[in-house]
RNA sequence: GCGCCCGUAGCUCAGCGGAGAGAGCACUGGUCUUCGGAACCAGGGGUCGGGGGUUCGAAUCCCUCCGGGCGCGCCA
């Protein structure tokens, strides 16, 4: 990475300045080195301004001392003091041009730092109750989690993707009761529909199918037995629907972990006992409570209900014991909807109570998605409310566009998903522009191949136009963007980067011809184009968006 | 009432302690003897919700108020 190299260079200059007695030995862990926003400067350091007070000298004087001690470097064209005390670095044109061969030879991902080498990590995401289809809101969590997983893998984490299946408890039972009610109705028996039952059309359809396939089988057993059996049936059908929706978005999991299996193994009861022995459990009002928090903010949450059934919280504590104590993950990232945020404090408290290291657990909460159709929230729209369903949305606008929009916003921000914009204006969609840039470069390379041009011996030092150097700079940002996004768990940097890279190529394309009568220049530019295509493909790959070699224009309908 | 998130261009959103505040879309005006015009270039448009504070420096940190969303012990 370029920043790492400049950082090393800057540290060398600082050391030399110290040895020469021009700078006192003060703490300089943070160099304040970042991409410069100023035109004509690539990177800048704010260090002189940060340490001015401690050093007791003017920022500019400190900057001068450091720059004065800096050695020559082939990578840098200039190192200068600017403004109130910045140190600005400008990359050398010749060095930039050389980087193209490096990208072609090793690939754009080569310079991505291995931040997570050897760290056993799990990312859990989606984990929606298996009681129905995924909504658009779930789709955001799914796309976000999937791209985050790709990012973590890209920086070297030993990663497992997991879906926690809540196949236990009231919700699942309600699903079984809902199916049972419709099923009985099909066969002329009147079984009241449960309060808060699942009203979706799919429940009726499943009941019909069960009635057609199994006849009166479930009426011949007790209602409890029937509901249990139909709960299992409903979970299986729900999971099939969920998997199908996720498949359409090219999202897969390494492991589907059953909540019920924790109960079967006795893990839930066991963890309650452990909490009890450590004094975190109280009995009151016929229920068993998890007591936590400091003395001023005592909190209590139910682990075992009056009915004797355990709660979701009890399962989830056992689940996290399983993650950390049994499976020994070094790091766990849970991606979930923001409506679960109250849950995070309880889980951290449970981690503390069980002597598990809470710093190993990170929650990422995705805010809600509001679907807009015809300029109105979907619930007020005259058109079908089915746009709240993920499958419907993907059918309408496709996996690539769905993924792009879902990950292009920070998780913290609520999101408005305008279906008409994503679909009707698809010609102007950023995602199309990026994919088109890839297809266009492919087309150029095909043309070169047809013309029999072998550019493997191209001399990249001929690349000296501002747009060419700008493109190379943009490609060198790739590892920086990837590592920053992985570190901060913020995939939304990727779509923004991809768009700027594609735009940079399109601009270049309109100013300079890749294939021209000048064979040497053509070869050099073909190398550049190839490197750009590789980089665009790499970002698209991280986002799980297809990188087509050609695109057929669709007729407007 | 308490807790978490968000108020930045007409719209959707980046930027989250540094040097004239950005992108996409929309709008206005241009560019083509087209290596794929699903393109490119230029322009207009902003008291960064209001008010205090911290700092050499605040859209960014702290406090407060206003507005919106989500949540708040026997659902998961």
JSON list of N, CA and C in Angstrom, two decimals, chain A residues 268-314:
[
{"chain": "A", "resi": 268, "resn": "UNK", "atom": "N", "xyz": [-28.83, -24.77, 26.96]},
{"chain": "A", "resi": 268, "resn": "UNK", "atom": "CA", "xyz": [-29.55, -23.60, 27.47]},
{"chain": "A", "resi": 268, "resn": "UNK", "atom": "C", "xyz": [-29.74, -23.73, 28.99]},
{"chain": "A", "resi": 269, "resn": "UNK", "atom": "N", "xyz": [-30.18, -24.89, 29.42]},
{"chain": "A", "resi": 269, "resn": "UNK", "atom": "CA", "xyz": [-30.35, -25.11, 30.86]},
{"chain": "A", "resi": 269, "resn": "UNK", "atom": "C", "xyz": [-29.02, -24.98, 31.58]},
{"chain": "A", "resi": 270, "resn": "UNK", "atom": "N", "xyz": [-27.98, -25.48, 30.94]},
{"chain": "A", "resi": 270, "resn": "UNK", "atom": "CA", "xyz": [-26.66, -25.48, 31.56]},
{"chain": "A", "resi": 270, "resn": "UNK", "atom": "C", "xyz": [-26.16, -24.05, 31.79]},
{"chain": "A", "resi": 271, "resn": "UNK", "atom": "N", "xyz": [-26.36, -23.19, 30.79]},
{"chain": "A", "resi": 271, "resn": "UNK", "atom": "CA", "xyz": [-25.83, -21.84, 30.93]},
{"chain": "A", "resi": 271, "resn": "UNK", "atom": "C", "xyz": [-26.62, -21.07, 32.00]},
{"chain": "A", "resi": 272, "resn": "UNK", "atom": "N", "xyz": [-27.90, -21.41, 32.14]},
{"chain": "A", "resi": 272, "resn": "UNK", "atom": "CA", "xyz": [-28.68, -20.76, 33.20]},
{"chain": "A", "resi": 272, "resn": "UNK", "atom": "C", "xyz": [-28.15, -21.19, 34.57]},
{"chain": "A", "resi": 273, "resn": "UNK", "atom": "N", "xyz": [-27.77, -22.46, 34.67]},
{"chain": "A", "resi": 273, "resn": "UNK", "atom": "CA", "xyz": [-27.19, -22.93, 35.93]},
{"chain": "A", "resi": 273, "resn": "UNK", "atom": "C", "xyz": [-25.89, -22.22, 36.24]},
{"chain": "A", "resi": 274, "resn": "UNK", "atom": "N", "xyz": [-25.06, -22.06, 35.25]},
{"chain": "A", "resi": 274, "resn": "UNK", "atom": "CA", "xyz": [-23.78, -21.38, 35.45]},
{"chain": "A", "resi": 274, "resn": "UNK", "atom": "C", "xyz": [-24.01, -19.96, 35.93]},
{"chain": "A", "resi": 275, "resn": "UNK", "atom": "N", "xyz": [-24.95, -19.27, 35.28]},
{"chain": "A", "resi": 275, "resn": "UNK", "atom": "CA", "xyz": [-25.26, -17.90, 35.70]},
{"chain": "A", "resi": 275, "resn": "UNK", "atom": "C", "xyz": [-25.79, -17.88, 37.13]},
{"chain": "A", "resi": 276, "resn": "UNK", "atom": "N", "xyz": [-26.57, -18.90, 37.44]},
{"chain": "A", "resi": 276, "resn": "UNK", "atom": "CA", "xyz": [-27.15, -19.01, 38.77]},
{"chain": "A", "resi": 276, "resn": "UNK", "atom": "C", "xyz": [-26.04, -19.15, 39.82]},
{"chain": "A", "resi": 277, "resn": "UNK", "atom": "N", "xyz": [-25.09, -20.05, 39.52]},
{"chain": "A", "resi": 277, "resn": "UNK", "atom": "CA", "xyz": [-24.00, -20.28, 40.47]},
{"chain": "A", "resi": 277, "resn": "UNK", "atom": "C", "xyz": [-23.14, -19.04, 40.67]},
{"chain": "A", "resi": 278, "resn": "UNK", "atom": "N", "xyz": [-23.04, -18.22, 39.63]},
{"chain": "A", "resi": 278, "resn": "UNK", "atom": "CA", "xyz": [-22.21, -17.01, 39.76]},
{"chain": "A", "resi": 278, "resn": "UNK", "atom": "C", "xyz": [-23.00, -15.84, 40.32]},
{"chain": "A", "resi": 279, "resn": "UNK", "atom": "N", "xyz": [-24.23, -16.08, 40.69]},
{"chain": "A", "resi": 279, "resn": "UNK", "atom": "CA", "xyz": [-25.00, -15.04, 41.35]},
{"chain": "A", "resi": 279, "resn": "UNK", "atom": "C", "xyz": [-25.65, -14.01, 40.43]},
{"chain": "A", "resi": 280, "resn": "UNK", "atom": "N", "xyz": [-25.84, -14.37, 39.19]},
{"chain": "A", "resi": 280, "resn": "UNK", "atom": "CA", "xyz": [-26.45, -13.43, 38.25]},
{"chain": "A", "resi": 280, "resn": "UNK", "atom": "C", "xyz": [-27.94, -13.71, 38.03]},
{"chain": "A", "resi": 281, "resn": "UNK", "atom": "N", "xyz": [-28.46, -14.63, 38.81]},
{"chain": "A", "resi": 281, "resn": "UNK", "atom": "CA", "xyz": [-29.84, -15.04, 38.58]},
{"chain": "A", "resi": 281, "resn": "UNK", "atom": "C", "xyz": [-30.70, -14.80, 39.82]},
{"chain": "A", "resi": 282, "resn": "UNK", "atom": "N", "xyz": [-31.89, -14.26, 39.63]},
{"chain": "A", "resi": 282, "resn": "UNK", "atom": "CA", "xyz": [-32.84, -14.12, 40.73]},
{"chain": "A", "resi": 282, "resn": "UNK", "atom": "C", "xyz": [-34.16, -14.75, 40.32]},
{"chain": "A", "resi": 283, "resn": "UNK", "atom": "N", "xyz": [-34.92, -15.16, 41.36]},
{"chain": "A", "resi": 283, "resn": "UNK", "atom": "CA", "xyz": [-36.24, -15.74, 41.12]},
{"chain": "A", "resi": 283, "resn": "UNK", "atom": "C", "xyz": [-37.28, -14.74, 41.63]},
{"chain": "A", "resi": 284, "resn": "UNK", "atom": "N", "xyz": [-38.24, -14.42, 40.81]},
{"chain": "A", "resi": 284, "resn": "UNK", "atom": "CA", "xyz": [-39.25, -13.46, 41.22]},
{"chain": "A", "resi": 284, "resn": "UNK", "atom": "C", "xyz": [-40.48, -13.63, 40.34]},
{"chain": "A", "resi": 285, "resn": "UNK", "atom": "N", "xyz": [-41.64, -13.46, 40.93]},
{"chain": "A", "resi": 285, "resn": "UNK", "atom": "CA", "xyz": [-42.90, -13.52, 40.19]},
{"chain": "A", "resi": 285, "resn": "UNK", "atom": "C", "xyz": [-43.02, -14.82, 39.39]},
{"chain": "A", "resi": 286, "resn": "UNK", "atom": "N", "xyz": [-42.43, -15.86, 39.92]},
{"chain": "A", "resi": 286, "resn": "UNK", "atom": "CA", "xyz": [-42.54, -17.15, 39.26]},
{"chain": "A", "resi": 286, "resn": "UNK", "atom": "C", "xyz": [-41.63, -17.32, 38.07]},
{"chain": "A", "resi": 287, "resn": "UNK", "atom": "N", "xyz": [-40.80, -16.30, 37.81]},
{"chain": "A", "resi": 287, "resn": "UNK", "atom": "CA", "xyz": [-39.90, -16.39, 36.66]},
{"chain": "A", "resi": 287, "resn": "UNK", "atom": "C", "xyz": [-38.45, -16.35, 37.13]},
{"chain": "A", "resi": 288, "resn": "UNK", "atom": "N", "xyz": [-37.53, -16.73, 36.22]},
{"chain": "A", "resi": 288, "resn": "UNK", "atom": "CA", "xyz": [-36.11, -16.68, 36.52]},
{"chain": "A", "resi": 288, "resn": "UNK", "atom": "C", "xyz": [-35.50, -15.54, 35.72]},
{"chain": "A", "resi": 289, "resn": "UNK", "atom": "N", "xyz": [-34.76, -14.66, 36.43]},
{"chain": "A", "resi": 289, "resn": "UNK", "atom": "CA", "xyz": [-34.25, -13.44, 35.78]},
{"chain": "A", "resi": 289, "resn": "UNK", "atom": "C", "xyz": [-32.75, -13.41, 35.73]},
{"chain": "A", "resi": 290, "resn": "UNK", "atom": "N", "xyz": [-32.24, -12.82, 34.67]},
{"chain": "A", "resi": 290, "resn": "UNK", "atom": "CA", "xyz": [-30.80, -12.52, 34.54]},
{"chain": "A", "resi": 290, "resn": "UNK", "atom": "C", "xyz": [-30.61, -11.10, 35.06]},
{"chain": "A", "resi": 291, "resn": "UNK", "atom": "N", "xyz": [-29.87, -10.97, 36.18]},
{"chain": "A", "resi": 291, "resn": "UNK", "atom": "CA", "xyz": [-29.64, -9.65, 36.77]},
{"chain": "A", "resi": 291, "resn": "UNK", "atom": "C", "xyz": [-28.25, -9.17, 36.39]},
{"chain": "A", "resi": 292, "resn": "UNK", "atom": "N", "xyz": [-28.20, -7.98, 35.89]},
{"chain": "A", "resi": 292, "resn": "UNK", "atom": "CA", "xyz": [-26.88, -7.46, 35.48]},
{"chain": "A", "resi": 292, "resn": "UNK", "atom": "C", "xyz": [-26.90, -5.95, 35.58]},
{"chain": "A", "resi": 293, "resn": "UNK", "atom": "N", "xyz": [-25.80, -5.34, 35.25]},
{"chain": "A", "resi": 293, "resn": "UNK", "atom": "CA", "xyz": [-25.66, -3.89, 35.33]},
{"chain": "A", "resi": 293, "resn": "UNK", "atom": "C", "xyz": [-25.03, -3.50, 36.64]},
{"chain": "A", "resi": 294, "resn": "UNK", "atom": "N", "xyz": [-24.61, -2.23, 36.73]},
{"chain": "A", "resi": 294, "resn": "UNK", "atom": "CA", "xyz": [-24.02, -1.78, 37.98]},
{"chain": "A", "resi": 294, "resn": "UNK", "atom": "C", "xyz": [-25.13, -1.46, 38.97]},
{"chain": "A", "resi": 295, "resn": "UNK", "atom": "N", "xyz": [-24.75, -1.13, 40.20]},
{"chain": "A", "resi": 295, "resn": "UNK", "atom": "CA", "xyz": [-25.74, -0.96, 41.26]},
{"chain": "A", "resi": 295, "resn": "UNK", "atom": "C", "xyz": [-26.73, 0.17, 40.95]},
{"chain": "A", "resi": 296, "resn": "UNK", "atom": "N", "xyz": [-26.24, 1.18, 40.20]},
{"chain": "A", "resi": 296, "resn": "UNK", "atom": "CA", "xyz": [-27.12, 2.31, 39.91]},
{"chain": "A", "resi": 296, "resn": "UNK", "atom": "C", "xyz": [-28.08, 2.00, 38.75]},
{"chain": "A", "resi": 297, "resn": "UNK", "atom": "N", "xyz": [-27.69, 1.09, 37.90]},
{"chain": "A", "resi": 297, "resn": "UNK", "atom": "CA", "xyz": [-28.55, 0.76, 36.76]},
{"chain": "A", "resi": 297, "resn": "UNK", "atom": "C", "xyz": [-28.77, -0.75, 36.68]},
{"chain": "A", "resi": 298, "resn": "UNK", "atom": "N", "xyz": [-29.40, -1.27, 37.69]},
{"chain": "A", "resi": 298, "resn": "UNK", "atom": "CA", "xyz": [-29.68, -2.69, 37.69]},
{"chain": "A", "resi": 298, "resn": "UNK", "atom": "C", "xyz": [-30.69, -3.03, 36.60]},
{"chain": "A", "resi": 299, "resn": "UNK", "atom": "N", "xyz": [-30.41, -4.05, 35.86]},
{"chain": "A", "resi": 299, "resn": "UNK", "atom": "CA", "xyz": [-31.33, -4.47, 34.81]},
{"chain": "A", "resi": 299, "resn": "UNK", "atom": "C", "xyz": [-31.68, -5.94, 35.04]},
{"chain": "A", "resi": 300, "resn": "UNK", "atom": "N", "xyz": [-32.88, -6.28, 34.68]},
{"chain": "A", "resi": 300, "resn": "UNK", "atom": "CA", "xyz": [-33.28, -7.68, 34.81]},
{"chain": "A", "resi": 300, "resn": "UNK", "atom": "C", "xyz": [-34.01, -8.11, 33.55]},
{"chain": "A", "resi": 301, "resn": "UNK", "atom": "N", "xyz": [-33.67, -9.30, 33.09]},
{"chain": "A", "resi": 301, "resn": "UNK", "atom": "CA", "xyz": [-34.35, -9.84, 31.91]},
{"chain": "A", "resi": 301, "resn": "UNK", "atom": "C", "xyz": [-34.69, -11.30, 32.18]},
{"chain": "A", "resi": 302, "resn": "UNK", "atom": "N", "xyz": [-35.83, -11.70, 31.69]},
{"chain": "A", "resi": 302, "resn": "UNK", "atom": "CA", "xyz": [-36.31, -13.05, 31.97]},
{"chain": "A", "resi": 302, "resn": "UNK", "atom": "C", "xyz": [-35.54, -14.11, 31.18]},
{"chain": "A", "resi": 303, "resn": "UNK", "atom": "N", "xyz": [-35.11, -15.14, 31.89]},
{"chain": "A", "resi": 303, "resn": "UNK", "atom": "CA", "xyz": [-34.47, -16.29, 31.26]},
{"chain": "A", "resi": 303, "resn": "UNK", "atom": "C", "xyz": [-35.44, -17.46, 31.16]},
{"chain": "A", "resi": 304, "resn": "UNK", "atom": "N", "xyz": [-36.22, -17.66, 32.25]},
{"chain": "A", "resi": 304, "resn": "UNK", "atom": "CA", "xyz": [-37.21, -18.74, 32.25]},
{"chain": "A", "resi": 304, "resn": "UNK", "atom": "C", "xyz": [-38.57, -18.14, 32.62]},
{"chain": "A", "resi": 305, "resn": "UNK", "atom": "N", "xyz": [-39.53, -18.33, 31.75]},
{"chain": "A", "resi": 305, "resn": "UNK", "atom": "CA", "xyz": [-40.86, -17.75, 31.96]},
{"chain": "A", "resi": 305, "resn": "UNK", "atom": "C", "xyz": [-41.61, -18.52, 33.05]},
{"chain": "A", "resi": 306, "resn": "UNK", "atom": "N", "xyz": [-42.71, -17.92, 33.50]},
{"chain": "A", "resi": 306, "resn": "UNK", "atom": "CA", "xyz": [-43.58, -18.58, 34.48]},
{"chain": "A", "resi": 306, "resn": "UNK", "atom": "C", "xyz": [-43.98, -19.96, 34.01]},
{"chain": "A", "resi": 307, "resn": "UNK", "atom": "N", "xyz": [-44.14, -20.07, 32.69]},
{"chain": "A", "resi": 307, "resn": "UNK", "atom": "CA", "xyz": [-44.58, -21.34, 32.11]},
{"chain": "A", "resi": 307, "resn": "UNK", "atom": "C", "xyz": [-43.51, -22.42, 32.17]},
{"chain": "A", "resi": 308, "resn": "UNK", "atom": "N", "xyz": [-42.29, -22.01, 32.54]},
{"chain": "A", "resi": 308, "resn": "UNK", "atom": "CA", "xyz": [-41.20, -22.99, 32.55]},
{"chain": "A", "resi": 308, "resn": "UNK", "atom": "C", "xyz": [-40.41, -23.01, 31.26]},
{"chain": "A", "resi": 309, "resn": "UNK", "atom": "N", "xyz": [-40.90, -22.30, 30.25]},
{"chain": "A", "resi": 309, "resn": "UNK", "atom": "CA", "xyz": [-40.17, -22.25, 28.98]},
{"chain": "A", "resi": 309, "resn": "UNK", "atom": "C", "xyz": [-39.03, -21.24, 29.09]},
{"chain": "A", "resi": 310, "resn": "UNK", "atom": "N", "xyz": [-37.95, -21.50, 28.41]},
{"chain": "A", "resi": 310, "resn": "UNK", "atom": "CA", "xyz": [-36.85, -20.55, 28.39]},
{"chain": "A", "resi": 310, "resn": "UNK", "atom": "C", "xyz": [-37.11, -19.50, 27.32]},
{"chain": "A", "resi": 311, "resn": "UNK", "atom": "N", "xyz": [-36.48, -18.34, 27.47]},
{"chain": "A", "resi": 311, "resn": "UNK", "atom": "CA", "xyz": [-36.68, -17.25, 26.51]},
{"chain": "A", "resi": 311, "resn": "UNK", "atom": "C", "xyz": [-35.61, -17.28, 25.43]},
{"chain": "A", "resi": 312, "resn": "UNK", "atom": "N", "xyz": [-35.83, -16.40, 24.46]},
{"chain": "A", "resi": 312, "resn": "UNK", "atom": "CA", "xyz": [-34.86, -16.23, 23.39]},
{"chain": "A", "resi": 312, "resn": "UNK", "atom": "C", "xyz": [-33.52, -15.78, 23.95]},
{"chain": "A", "resi": 313, "resn": "UNK", "atom": "N", "xyz": [-33.58, -14.92, 24.97]},
{"chain": "A", "resi": 313, "resn": "UNK", "atom": "CA", "xyz": [-32.33, -14.43, 25.56]},
{"chain": "A", "resi": 313, "resn": "UNK", "atom": "C", "xyz": [-31.50, -15.59, 26.11]},
{"chain": "A", "resi": 314, "resn": "UNK", "atom": "N", "xyz": [-32.18, -16.52, 26.77]},
{"chain": "A", "resi": 314, "resn": "UNK", "atom": "CA", "xyz": [-31.46, -17.68, 27.32]},
{"chain": "A", "resi": 314, "resn": "UNK", "atom": "C", "xyz": [-30.78, -18.47, 26.20]}
]
